[in-house]
Short mmCIF file of C-alpha atoms in Angstrom, two decimals:
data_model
loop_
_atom_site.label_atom_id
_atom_site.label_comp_id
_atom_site.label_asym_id
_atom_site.label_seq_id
_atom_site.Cartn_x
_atom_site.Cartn_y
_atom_site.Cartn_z
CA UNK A 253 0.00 0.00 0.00
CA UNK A 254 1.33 3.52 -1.26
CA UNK A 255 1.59 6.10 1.17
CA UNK A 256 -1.31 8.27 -0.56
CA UNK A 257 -3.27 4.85 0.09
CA UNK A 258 -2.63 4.86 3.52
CA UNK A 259 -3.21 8.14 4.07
CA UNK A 260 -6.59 7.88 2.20
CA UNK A 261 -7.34 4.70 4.53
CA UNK A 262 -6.79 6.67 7.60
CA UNK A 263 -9.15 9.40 6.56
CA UNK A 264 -11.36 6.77 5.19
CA UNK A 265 -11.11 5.16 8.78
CA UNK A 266 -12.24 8.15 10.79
CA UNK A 267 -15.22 9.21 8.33
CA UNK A 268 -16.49 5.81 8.74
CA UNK A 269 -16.04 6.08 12.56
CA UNK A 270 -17.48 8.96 12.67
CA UNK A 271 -20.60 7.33 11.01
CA UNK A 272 -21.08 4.93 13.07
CA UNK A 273 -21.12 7.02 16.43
CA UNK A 274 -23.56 9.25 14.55
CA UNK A 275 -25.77 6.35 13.85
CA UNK A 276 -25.51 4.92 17.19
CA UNK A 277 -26.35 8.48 18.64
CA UNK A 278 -29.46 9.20 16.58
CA UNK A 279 -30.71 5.60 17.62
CA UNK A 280 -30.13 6.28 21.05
CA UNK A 281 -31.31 9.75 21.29
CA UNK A 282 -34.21 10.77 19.33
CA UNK A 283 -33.02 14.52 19.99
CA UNK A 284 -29.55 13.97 17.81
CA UNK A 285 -30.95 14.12 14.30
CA UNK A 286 -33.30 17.20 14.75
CA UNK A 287 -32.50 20.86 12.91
CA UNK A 288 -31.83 22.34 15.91
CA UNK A 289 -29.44 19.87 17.30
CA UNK A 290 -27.14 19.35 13.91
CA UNK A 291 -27.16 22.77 13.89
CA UNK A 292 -25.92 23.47 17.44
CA UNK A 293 -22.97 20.36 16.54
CA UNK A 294 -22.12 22.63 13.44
CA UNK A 295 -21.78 25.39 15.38
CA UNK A 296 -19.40 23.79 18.44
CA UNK A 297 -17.53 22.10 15.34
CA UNK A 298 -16.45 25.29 14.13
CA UNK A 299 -14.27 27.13 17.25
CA UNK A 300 -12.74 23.47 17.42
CA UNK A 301 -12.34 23.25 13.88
CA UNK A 302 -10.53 26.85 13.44
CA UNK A 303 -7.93 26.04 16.34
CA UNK A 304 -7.40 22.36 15.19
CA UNK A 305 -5.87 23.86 11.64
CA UNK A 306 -3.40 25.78 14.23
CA UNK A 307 -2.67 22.70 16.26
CA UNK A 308 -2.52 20.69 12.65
CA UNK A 309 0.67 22.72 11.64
CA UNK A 310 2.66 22.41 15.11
CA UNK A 311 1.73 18.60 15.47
CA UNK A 312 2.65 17.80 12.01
CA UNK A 313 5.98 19.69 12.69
CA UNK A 314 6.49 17.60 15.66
CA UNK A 315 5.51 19.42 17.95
CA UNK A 316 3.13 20.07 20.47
CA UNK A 317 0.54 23.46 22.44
CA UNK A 318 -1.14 22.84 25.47
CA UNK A 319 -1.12 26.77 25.55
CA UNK A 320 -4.27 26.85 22.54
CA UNK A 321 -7.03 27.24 24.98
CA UNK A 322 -5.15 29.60 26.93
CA UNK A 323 -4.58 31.77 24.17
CA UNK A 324 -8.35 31.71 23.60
CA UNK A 325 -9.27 32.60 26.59
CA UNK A 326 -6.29 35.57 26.68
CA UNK A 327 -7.15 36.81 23.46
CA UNK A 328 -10.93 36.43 23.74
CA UNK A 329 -11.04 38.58 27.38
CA UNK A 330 -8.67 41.07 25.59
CA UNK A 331 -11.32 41.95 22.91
CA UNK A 332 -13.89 41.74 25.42
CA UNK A 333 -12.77 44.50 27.39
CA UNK A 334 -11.79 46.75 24.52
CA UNK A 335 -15.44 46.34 23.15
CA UNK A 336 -17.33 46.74 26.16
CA UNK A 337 -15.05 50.19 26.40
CA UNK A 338 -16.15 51.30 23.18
CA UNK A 339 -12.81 50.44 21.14
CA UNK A 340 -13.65 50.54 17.54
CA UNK A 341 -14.15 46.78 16.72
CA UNK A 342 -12.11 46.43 13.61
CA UNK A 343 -9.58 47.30 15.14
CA UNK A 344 -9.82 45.33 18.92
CA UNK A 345 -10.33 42.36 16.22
CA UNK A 346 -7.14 43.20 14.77
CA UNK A 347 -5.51 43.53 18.23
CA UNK A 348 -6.83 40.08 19.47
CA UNK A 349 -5.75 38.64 16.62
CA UNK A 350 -2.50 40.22 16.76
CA UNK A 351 -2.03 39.28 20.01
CA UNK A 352 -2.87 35.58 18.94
CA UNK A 353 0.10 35.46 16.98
CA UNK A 354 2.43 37.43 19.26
CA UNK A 355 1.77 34.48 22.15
CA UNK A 356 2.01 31.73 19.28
CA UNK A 357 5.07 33.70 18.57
CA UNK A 358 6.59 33.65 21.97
CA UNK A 359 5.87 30.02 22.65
CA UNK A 360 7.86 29.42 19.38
CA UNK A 361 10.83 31.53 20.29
CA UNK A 362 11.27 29.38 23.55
CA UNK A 363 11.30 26.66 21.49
CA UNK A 364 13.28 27.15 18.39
CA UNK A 365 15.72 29.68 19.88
CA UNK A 366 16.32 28.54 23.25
CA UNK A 367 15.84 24.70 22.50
CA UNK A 368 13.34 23.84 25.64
CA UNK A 369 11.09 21.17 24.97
CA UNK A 370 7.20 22.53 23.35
CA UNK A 371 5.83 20.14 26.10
CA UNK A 372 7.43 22.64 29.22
CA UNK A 373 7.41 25.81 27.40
CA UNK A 374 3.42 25.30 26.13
CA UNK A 375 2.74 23.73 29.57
CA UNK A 376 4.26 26.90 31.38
CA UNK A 377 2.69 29.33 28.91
CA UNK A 378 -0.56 27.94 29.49
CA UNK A 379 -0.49 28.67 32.79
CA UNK A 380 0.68 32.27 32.49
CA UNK A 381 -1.70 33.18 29.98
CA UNK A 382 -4.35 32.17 31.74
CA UNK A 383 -3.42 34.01 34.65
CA UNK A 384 -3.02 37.18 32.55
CA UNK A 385 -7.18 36.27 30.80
CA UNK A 386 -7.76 36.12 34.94
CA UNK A 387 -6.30 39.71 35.69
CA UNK A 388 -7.98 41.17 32.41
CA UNK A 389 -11.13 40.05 33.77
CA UNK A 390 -10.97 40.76 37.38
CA UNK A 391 -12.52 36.93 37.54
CA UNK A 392 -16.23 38.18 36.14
CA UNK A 393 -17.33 37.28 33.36
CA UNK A 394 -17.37 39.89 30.16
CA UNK A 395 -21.05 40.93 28.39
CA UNK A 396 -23.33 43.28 27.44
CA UNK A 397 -21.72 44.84 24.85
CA UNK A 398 -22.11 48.33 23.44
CA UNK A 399 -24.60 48.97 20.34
CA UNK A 400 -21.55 49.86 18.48
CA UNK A 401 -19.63 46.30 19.26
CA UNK A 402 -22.98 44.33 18.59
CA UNK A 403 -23.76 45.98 14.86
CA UNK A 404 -20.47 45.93 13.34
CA UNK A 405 -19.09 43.20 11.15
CA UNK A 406 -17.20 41.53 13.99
CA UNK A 407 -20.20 40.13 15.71
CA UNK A 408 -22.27 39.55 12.86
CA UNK A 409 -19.66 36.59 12.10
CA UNK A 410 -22.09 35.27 14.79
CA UNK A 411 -25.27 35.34 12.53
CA UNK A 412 -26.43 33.14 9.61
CA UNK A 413 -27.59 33.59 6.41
CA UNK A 414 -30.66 31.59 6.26
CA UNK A 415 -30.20 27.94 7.80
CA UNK A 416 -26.25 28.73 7.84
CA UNK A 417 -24.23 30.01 10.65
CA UNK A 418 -21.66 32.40 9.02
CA UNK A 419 -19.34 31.10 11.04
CA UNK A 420 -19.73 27.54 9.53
CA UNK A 421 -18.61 29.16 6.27
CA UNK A 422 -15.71 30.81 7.58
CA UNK A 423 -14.50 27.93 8.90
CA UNK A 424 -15.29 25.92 5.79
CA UNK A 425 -12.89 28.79 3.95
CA UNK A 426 -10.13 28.20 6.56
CA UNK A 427 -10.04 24.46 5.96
CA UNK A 428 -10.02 25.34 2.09
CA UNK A 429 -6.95 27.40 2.59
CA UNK A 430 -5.24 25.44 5.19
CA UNK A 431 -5.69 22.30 2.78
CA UNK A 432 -4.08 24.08 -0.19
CA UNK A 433 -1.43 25.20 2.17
CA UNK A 434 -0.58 21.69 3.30
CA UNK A 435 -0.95 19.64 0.10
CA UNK A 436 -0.05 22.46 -2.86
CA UNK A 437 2.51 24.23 -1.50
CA UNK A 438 6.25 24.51 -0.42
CA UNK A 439 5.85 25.34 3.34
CA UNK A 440 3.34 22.42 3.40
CA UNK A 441 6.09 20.50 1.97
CA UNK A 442 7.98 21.83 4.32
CA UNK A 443 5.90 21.25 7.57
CA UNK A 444 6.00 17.37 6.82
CA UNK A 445 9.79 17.53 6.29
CA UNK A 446 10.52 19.05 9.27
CA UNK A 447 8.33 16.92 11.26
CA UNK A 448 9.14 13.68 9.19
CA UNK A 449 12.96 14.14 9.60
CA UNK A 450 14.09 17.35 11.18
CA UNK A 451 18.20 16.57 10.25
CA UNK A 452 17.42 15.33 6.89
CA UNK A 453 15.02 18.43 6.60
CA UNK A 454 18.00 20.51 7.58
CA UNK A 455 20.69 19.31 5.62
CA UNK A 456 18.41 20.10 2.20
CA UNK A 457 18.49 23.77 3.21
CA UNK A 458 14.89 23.46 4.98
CA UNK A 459 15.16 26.20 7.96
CA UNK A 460 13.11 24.12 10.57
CA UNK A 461 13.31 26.56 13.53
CA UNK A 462 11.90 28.74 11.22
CA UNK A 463 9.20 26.74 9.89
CA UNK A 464 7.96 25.65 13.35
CA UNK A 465 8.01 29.55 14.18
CA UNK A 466 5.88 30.26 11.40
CA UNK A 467 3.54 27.48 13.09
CA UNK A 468 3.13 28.41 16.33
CA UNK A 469 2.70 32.15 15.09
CA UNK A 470 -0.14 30.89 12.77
CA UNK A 471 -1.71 28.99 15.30
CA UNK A 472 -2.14 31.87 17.96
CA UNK A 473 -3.55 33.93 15.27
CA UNK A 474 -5.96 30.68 14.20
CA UNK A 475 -6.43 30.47 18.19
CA UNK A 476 -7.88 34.48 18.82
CA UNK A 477 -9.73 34.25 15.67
CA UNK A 478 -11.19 31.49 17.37
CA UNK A 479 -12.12 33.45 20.36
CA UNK A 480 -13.69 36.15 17.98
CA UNK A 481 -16.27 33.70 16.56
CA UNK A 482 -17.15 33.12 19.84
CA UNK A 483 -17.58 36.72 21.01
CA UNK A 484 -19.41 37.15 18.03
CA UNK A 485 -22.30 34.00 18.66
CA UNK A 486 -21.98 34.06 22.39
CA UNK A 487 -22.08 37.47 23.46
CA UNK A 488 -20.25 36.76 26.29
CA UNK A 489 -17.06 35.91 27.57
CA UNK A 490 -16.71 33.60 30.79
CA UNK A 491 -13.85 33.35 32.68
CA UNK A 492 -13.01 30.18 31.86
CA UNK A 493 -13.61 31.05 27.86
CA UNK A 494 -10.78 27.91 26.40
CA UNK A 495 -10.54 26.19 29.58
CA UNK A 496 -9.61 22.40 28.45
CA UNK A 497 -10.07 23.37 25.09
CA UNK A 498 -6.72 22.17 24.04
CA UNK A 499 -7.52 18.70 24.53
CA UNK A 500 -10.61 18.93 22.44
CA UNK A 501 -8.23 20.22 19.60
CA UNK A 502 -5.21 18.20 20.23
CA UNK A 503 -8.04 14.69 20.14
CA UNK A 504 -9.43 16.09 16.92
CA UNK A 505 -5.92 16.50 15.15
CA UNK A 506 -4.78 12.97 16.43
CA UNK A 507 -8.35 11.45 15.45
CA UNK A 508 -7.96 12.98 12.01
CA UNK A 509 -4.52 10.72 11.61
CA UNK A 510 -1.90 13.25 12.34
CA UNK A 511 0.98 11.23 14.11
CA UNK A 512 2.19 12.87 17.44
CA UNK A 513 5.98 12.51 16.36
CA UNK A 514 5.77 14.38 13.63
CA UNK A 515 5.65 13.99 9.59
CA UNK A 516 1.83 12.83 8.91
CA UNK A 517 -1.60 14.69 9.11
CA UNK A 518 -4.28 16.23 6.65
CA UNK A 519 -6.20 18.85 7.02
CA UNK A 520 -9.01 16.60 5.97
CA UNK A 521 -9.14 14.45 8.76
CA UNK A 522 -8.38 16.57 11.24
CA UNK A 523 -12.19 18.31 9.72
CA UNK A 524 -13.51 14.62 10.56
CA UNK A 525 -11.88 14.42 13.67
CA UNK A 526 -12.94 18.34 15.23
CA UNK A 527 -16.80 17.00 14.05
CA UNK A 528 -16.12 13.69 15.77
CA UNK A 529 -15.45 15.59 18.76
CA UNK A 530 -18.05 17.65 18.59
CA UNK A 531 -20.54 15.18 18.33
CA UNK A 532 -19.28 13.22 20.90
CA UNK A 533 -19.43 16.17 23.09
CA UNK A 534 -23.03 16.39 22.19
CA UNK A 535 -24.05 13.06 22.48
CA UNK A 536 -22.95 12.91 25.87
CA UNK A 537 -25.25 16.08 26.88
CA UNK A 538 -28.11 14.40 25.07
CA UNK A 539 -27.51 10.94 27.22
CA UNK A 540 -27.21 13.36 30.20
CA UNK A 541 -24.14 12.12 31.18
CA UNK A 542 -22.27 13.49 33.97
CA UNK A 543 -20.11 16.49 33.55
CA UNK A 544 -17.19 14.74 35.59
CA UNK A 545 -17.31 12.47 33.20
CA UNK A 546 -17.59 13.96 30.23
CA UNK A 547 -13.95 15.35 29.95
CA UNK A 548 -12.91 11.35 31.24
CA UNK A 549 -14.69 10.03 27.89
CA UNK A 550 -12.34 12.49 25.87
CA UNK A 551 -9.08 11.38 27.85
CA UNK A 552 -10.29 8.00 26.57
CA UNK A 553 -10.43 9.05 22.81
CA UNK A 554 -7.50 10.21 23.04
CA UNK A 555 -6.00 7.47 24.50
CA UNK A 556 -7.91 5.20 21.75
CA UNK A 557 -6.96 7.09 18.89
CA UNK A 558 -2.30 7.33 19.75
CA UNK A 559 -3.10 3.16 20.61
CA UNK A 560 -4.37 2.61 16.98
CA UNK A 561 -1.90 5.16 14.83
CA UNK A 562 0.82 3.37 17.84
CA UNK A 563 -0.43 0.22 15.85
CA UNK A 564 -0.59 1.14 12.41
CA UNK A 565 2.75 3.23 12.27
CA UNK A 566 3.56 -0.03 14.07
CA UNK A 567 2.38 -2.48 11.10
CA UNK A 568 4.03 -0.17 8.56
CA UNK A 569 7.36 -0.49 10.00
CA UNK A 570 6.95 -4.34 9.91
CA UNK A 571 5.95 -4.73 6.63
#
């Protein structure tokens, strides 16, 4: 099997997984296939989605954020207190998303400059960050908005057009781009070589450091724009806005086949994998299951989903 096969199977594997539990939910919960509920799953998909296209590049390039939902939550408490002060909104959505990329940016810094492992640097990071989201907000939560903040373009990103969410589009755009990026061009090409085989990647003239830079900046900036859709739907920013969200993004790039060591993902299935986790999420509402349980199930995924690439990676090696 070629690798475009086996990258096709993977995907293949995950859509058809993600089948399945959608089957099995809409038998056991007559709630699941209704408008209103697909809709809602759509909608969670999409500030999962947006990050998981961040966390796509650094994971691919072997390497790893546990700062994503930090950065969120940072970025999204920013904006929230610039708006509810009357900031122009183009521009506090420029600053957030700004901001995005400068925290990306310093988590890559510490990484490619002064050689510390992503694992410490994004686990430290995550807990400054949120610290700072904590002093922004005073711990209360952000809303009521002014009239200016609520009719500018900004928060209509939280409307729909018809049936559609806006912000199902916009996402649908980003995974368009991000897919081109990674398949059609040479910093895609890039992004695997440095993850596949960092020396090798080096030694053709590839500048690593500064590809995984350009990742971690790209996935702050994918990370506030994140928190923007969210402003924009929610109205509202709690204190705990990206609390645990990187391991709802992290699951959905590993369930979509990217390899933790570096070298393999698609943009693709890491689509599959942010709706599998979004569904999941909502199934689990639907079956009323407990909340202390709920993020238990997703350590479990995740668990599930390294065992079986552990065992494919495994069966390619042997073959």
């Amino acid at each position: 099997m070629g690798k475009k096969n086996i990258k096709t199977f993977r995907e293949f594997g995950v859509l058809m997984v993600m089948v399945v539990i959608i089957i099995i939910l809409s038998v056991v919960s007559p709630m699941f296939l209704k408008v209103t509920n697909l809709i809602n799953i759509v909608r969670q998909t999409v500030e999962i989605g947006i990050m998981a296209i961040g966390m796509t590049f650094i994971i691919v390039s072997a390497e790893i954020d546990l700062s994503a939902g930090s950065i969120f939550g940072l970025t999204a408490m920013l904006a929230a207190y610039f708006y509810k002060a009357g900031v122009n909104p183009t521009l506090v959505f420029i600053l957030a998303i700004t901001a995005g990329a400068v925290l990306g940016g310093i988590n890559g810094l510490f990484i490619t400059k002064a050689k510390m492992p992503a694992f410490i640097v994004t686990l430290g990071t995550m807990q400054i960050y949120r610290s700072i989201a904590y002093s922004i907000s005073g711990g209360q939560n952000i809303s009521v908005f002014p009239e200016k903040a609520q009719n500018s373009w900004v928060f209509k990103m939280g409307g729909s057009i018809g049936p559609i969410p806006i912000q199902v589009i916009i996402m649908l755009v980003f995974f368009i781009i991000a897919h081109i990026i990674m398949s059609k061009t040479k910093f895609g090409f890039e992004v695997y070589a440095t993850g596949g085989n960092k020396r090798a990647a080096n030694l053709a003239g590839i500048g690593t450091d500064k590809i995984k830079l350009i990742s971690f900046i790209s996935a702050g900036a994918l990370y506030a724009f994140a928190s923007q859709i969210s402003i924009a739907y929610l109205q509202s920013v709690p204190t705990t806005a990206g609390a645990s969200r990187e391991m709802d993004v992290i699951a959905a790039v590993i369930l979509g086949g990217a390899a933790l060591v570096g070298g393999r993902g698609s943009v693709i299935g890491t689509l599959i994998g942010a709706i599998i986790m979004s569904v999941v999420k909502n199934g689990m509402v639907l079956l009323s299951v407990p909340v202390f349980w709920q993020s238990g199930f997703i350590g479990v995924i995740i668990i599930l989903a390294v065992l079986i690439d552990t065992c494919i990676s495994q069966a390619e090696k042997n073959r």
